[in-house]
CSV table of C-alpha atoms in Angstrom, one decimal:
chain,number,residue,atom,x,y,z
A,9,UNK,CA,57.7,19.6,-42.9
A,10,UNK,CA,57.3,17.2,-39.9
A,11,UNK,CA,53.7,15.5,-39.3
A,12,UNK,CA,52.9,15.1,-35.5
A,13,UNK,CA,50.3,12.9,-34.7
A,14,UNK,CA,48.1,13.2,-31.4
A,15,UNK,CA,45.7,15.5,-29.7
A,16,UNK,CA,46.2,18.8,-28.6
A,17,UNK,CA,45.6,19.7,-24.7
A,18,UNK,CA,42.3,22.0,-25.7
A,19,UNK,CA,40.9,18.8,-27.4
A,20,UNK,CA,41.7,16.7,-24.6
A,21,UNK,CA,39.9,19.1,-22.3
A,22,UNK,CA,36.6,18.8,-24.1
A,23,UNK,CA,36.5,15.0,-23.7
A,24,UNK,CA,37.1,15.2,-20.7
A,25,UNK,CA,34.4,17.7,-19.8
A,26,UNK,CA,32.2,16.0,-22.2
A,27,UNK,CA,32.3,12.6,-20.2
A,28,UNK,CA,32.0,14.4,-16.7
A,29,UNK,CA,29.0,15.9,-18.1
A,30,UNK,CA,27.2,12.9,-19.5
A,31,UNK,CA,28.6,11.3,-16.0
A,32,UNK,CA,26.6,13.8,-13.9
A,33,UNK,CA,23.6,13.3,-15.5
A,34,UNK,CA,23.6,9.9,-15.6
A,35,UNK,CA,24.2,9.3,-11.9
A,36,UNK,CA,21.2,12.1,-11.0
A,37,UNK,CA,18.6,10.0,-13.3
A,38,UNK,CA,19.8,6.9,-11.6
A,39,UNK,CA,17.5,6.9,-8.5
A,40,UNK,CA,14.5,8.2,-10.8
A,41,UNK,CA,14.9,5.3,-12.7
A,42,UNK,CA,15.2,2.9,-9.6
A,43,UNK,CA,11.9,3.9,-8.5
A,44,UNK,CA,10.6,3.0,-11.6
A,45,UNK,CA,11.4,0.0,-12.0
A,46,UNK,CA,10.7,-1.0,-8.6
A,47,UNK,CA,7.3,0.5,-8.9
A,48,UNK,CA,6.8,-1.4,-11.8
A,49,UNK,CA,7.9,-4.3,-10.4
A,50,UNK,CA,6.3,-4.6,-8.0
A,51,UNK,CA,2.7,-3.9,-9.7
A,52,UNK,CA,3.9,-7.0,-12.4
A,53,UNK,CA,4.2,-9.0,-9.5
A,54,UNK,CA,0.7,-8.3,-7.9
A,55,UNK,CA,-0.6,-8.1,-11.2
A,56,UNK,CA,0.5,-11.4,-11.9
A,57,UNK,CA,-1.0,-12.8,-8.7
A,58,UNK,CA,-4.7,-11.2,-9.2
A,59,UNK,CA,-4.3,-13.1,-12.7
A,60,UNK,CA,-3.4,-16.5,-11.5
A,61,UNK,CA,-6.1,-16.3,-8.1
A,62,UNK,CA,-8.6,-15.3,-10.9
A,63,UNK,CA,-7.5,-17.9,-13.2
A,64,UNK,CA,-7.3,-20.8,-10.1
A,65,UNK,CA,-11.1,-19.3,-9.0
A,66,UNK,CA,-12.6,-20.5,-12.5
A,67,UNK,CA,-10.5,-23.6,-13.2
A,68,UNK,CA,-11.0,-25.0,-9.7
A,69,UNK,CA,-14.3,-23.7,-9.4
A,70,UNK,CA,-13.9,-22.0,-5.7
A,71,UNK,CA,-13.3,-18.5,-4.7
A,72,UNK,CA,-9.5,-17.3,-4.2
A,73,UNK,CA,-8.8,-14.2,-2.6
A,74,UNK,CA,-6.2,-11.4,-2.7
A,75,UNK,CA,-5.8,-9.8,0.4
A,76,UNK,CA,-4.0,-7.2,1.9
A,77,UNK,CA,-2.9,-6.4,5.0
A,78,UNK,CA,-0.8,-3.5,5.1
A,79,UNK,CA,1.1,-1.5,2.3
A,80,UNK,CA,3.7,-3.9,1.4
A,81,UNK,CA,1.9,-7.5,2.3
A,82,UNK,CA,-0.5,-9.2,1.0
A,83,UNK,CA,-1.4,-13.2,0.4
A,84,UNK,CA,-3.2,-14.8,-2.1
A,85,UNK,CA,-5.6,-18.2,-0.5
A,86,UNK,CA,-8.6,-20.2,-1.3
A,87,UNK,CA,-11.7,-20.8,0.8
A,88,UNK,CA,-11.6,-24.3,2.6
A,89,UNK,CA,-15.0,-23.9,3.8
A,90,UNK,CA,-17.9,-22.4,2.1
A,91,UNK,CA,-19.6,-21.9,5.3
A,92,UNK,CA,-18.7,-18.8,7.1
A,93,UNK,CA,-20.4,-15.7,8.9
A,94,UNK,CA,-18.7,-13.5,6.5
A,95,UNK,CA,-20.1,-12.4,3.2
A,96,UNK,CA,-17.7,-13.5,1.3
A,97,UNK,CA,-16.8,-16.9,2.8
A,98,UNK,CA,-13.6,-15.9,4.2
A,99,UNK,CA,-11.6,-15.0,7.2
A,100,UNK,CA,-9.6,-12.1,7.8
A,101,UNK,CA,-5.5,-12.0,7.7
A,102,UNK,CA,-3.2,-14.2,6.4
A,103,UNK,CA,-1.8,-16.3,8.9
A,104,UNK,CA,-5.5,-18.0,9.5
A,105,UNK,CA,-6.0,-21.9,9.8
A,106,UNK,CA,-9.3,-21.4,7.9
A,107,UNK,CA,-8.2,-20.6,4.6
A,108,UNK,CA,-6.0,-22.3,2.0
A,109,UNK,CA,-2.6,-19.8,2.0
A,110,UNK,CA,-0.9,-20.3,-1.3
A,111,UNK,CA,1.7,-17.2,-1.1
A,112,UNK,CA,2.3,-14.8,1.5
A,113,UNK,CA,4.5,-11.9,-0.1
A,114,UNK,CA,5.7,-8.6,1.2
A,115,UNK,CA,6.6,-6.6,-2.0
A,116,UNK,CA,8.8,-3.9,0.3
A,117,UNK,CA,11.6,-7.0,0.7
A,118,UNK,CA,12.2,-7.0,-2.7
A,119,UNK,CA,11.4,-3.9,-3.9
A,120,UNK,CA,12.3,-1.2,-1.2
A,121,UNK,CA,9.6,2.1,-0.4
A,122,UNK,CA,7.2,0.7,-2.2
A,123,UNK,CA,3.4,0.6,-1.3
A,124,UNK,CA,0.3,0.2,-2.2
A,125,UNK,CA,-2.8,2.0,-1.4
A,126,UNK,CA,-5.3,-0.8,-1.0
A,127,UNK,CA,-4.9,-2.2,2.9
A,128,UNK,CA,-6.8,-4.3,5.4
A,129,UNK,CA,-9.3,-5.9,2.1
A,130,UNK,CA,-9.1,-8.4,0.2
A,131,UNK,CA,-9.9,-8.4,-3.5
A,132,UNK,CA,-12.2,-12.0,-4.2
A,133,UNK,CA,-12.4,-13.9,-7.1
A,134,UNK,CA,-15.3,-16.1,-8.3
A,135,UNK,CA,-15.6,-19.5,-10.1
A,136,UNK,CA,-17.6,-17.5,-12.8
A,137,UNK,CA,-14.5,-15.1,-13.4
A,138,UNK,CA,-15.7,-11.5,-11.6
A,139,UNK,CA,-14.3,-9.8,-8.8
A,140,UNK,CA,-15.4,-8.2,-5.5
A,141,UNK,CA,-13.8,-6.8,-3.1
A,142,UNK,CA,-11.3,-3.7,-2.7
A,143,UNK,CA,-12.5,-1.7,-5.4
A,144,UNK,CA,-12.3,-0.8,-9.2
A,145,UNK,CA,-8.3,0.2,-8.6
A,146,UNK,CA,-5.3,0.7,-6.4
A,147,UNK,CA,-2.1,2.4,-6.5
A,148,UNK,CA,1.3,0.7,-6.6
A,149,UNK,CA,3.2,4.0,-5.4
A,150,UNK,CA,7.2,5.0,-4.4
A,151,UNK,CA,8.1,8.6,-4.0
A,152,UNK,CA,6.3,10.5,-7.4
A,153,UNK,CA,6.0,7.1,-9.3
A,154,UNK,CA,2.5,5.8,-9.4
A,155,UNK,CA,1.2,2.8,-11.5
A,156,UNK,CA,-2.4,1.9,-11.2
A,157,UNK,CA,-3.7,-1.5,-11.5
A,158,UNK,CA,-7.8,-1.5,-12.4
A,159,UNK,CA,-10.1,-4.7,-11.8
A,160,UNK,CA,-13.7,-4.8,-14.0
A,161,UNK,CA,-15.4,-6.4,-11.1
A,162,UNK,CA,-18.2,-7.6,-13.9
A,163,UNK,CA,-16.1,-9.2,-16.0
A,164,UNK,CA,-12.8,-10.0,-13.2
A,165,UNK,CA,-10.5,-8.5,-15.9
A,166,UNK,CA,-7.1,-7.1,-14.4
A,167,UNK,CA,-5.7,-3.9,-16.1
A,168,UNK,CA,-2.3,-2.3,-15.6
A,169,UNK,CA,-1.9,1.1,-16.4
């Protein structure tokens, strides 16, 4: 009796069809996936700026300021001058020659569709370490993918959720 080794055309088949399967759904979860990560991304990265404007604000001992002006940009600056008409010592935008502008970022050049749902404010912090300004929360948001990012204004405490 002669041994043949090798597979027969029925197995071959299945692995094939097997990998075209696994292929198909891999390539449809692809873009699902891309707006997650650039959703969460991007909230990391305003996260992390709220942190260090809060954490600037107590060590310096001067109010900084997130502010944003559309969707996708926002800046992150210090007062110069404590001595403004507005209430909370600073002017609007983020081109101005009255504030301090540390970063200007538009999250939508690095990480594409995404907005935000917090425009036109600013969010302050204080030297004591609490917050004012846009709200409790906002929205980091592409497509169906949310992630919310919530600010104690008693305490100044950033949360992502």
């Amino acid at each position: 009796m002669k041994s043949e080794d090798g597979f027969t055309l029925i197995e071959l088949l299945i692995t094939v069809a097997l990998i075209g399967i696994l292929g198909a759904i891999a390539v449809m979860s692809t873009p699902q996936m891309l707006n997650n990560y650039r959703v969460k991304g991007a909230a990391r990265q305003v996260y992390s700026d709220m942190q260090m404007a809060r954490l600037r604000a107590i060590k310096e001992g001067k109010r900084f300021a997130v502010e944003f002006t559309s969707a996708t940009a926002y800046c992150v600056k210090s007062e110069v001058n404590t001595v403004t008409t507005l209430p909370d010592d600073f002017t609007n935008g983020c081109t101005t020659a009255n504030d301090t502008i540390l970063k200007n970022i538009d999250i939508a050049a690095d990480y594409s569709g995404v907005t935000s749902s917090c425009t036109n404010t600013r969010v302050v912090f204080n030297p004591n370490g609490t917050a004012g300004g846009c709200g409790s929360s906002f929205t980091i948001s592409k497509d169906l993918k949310t992630q919310t990012i919530s600010i104690n204004t008693g305490t100044g405490n950033i949360r992502m959720n």
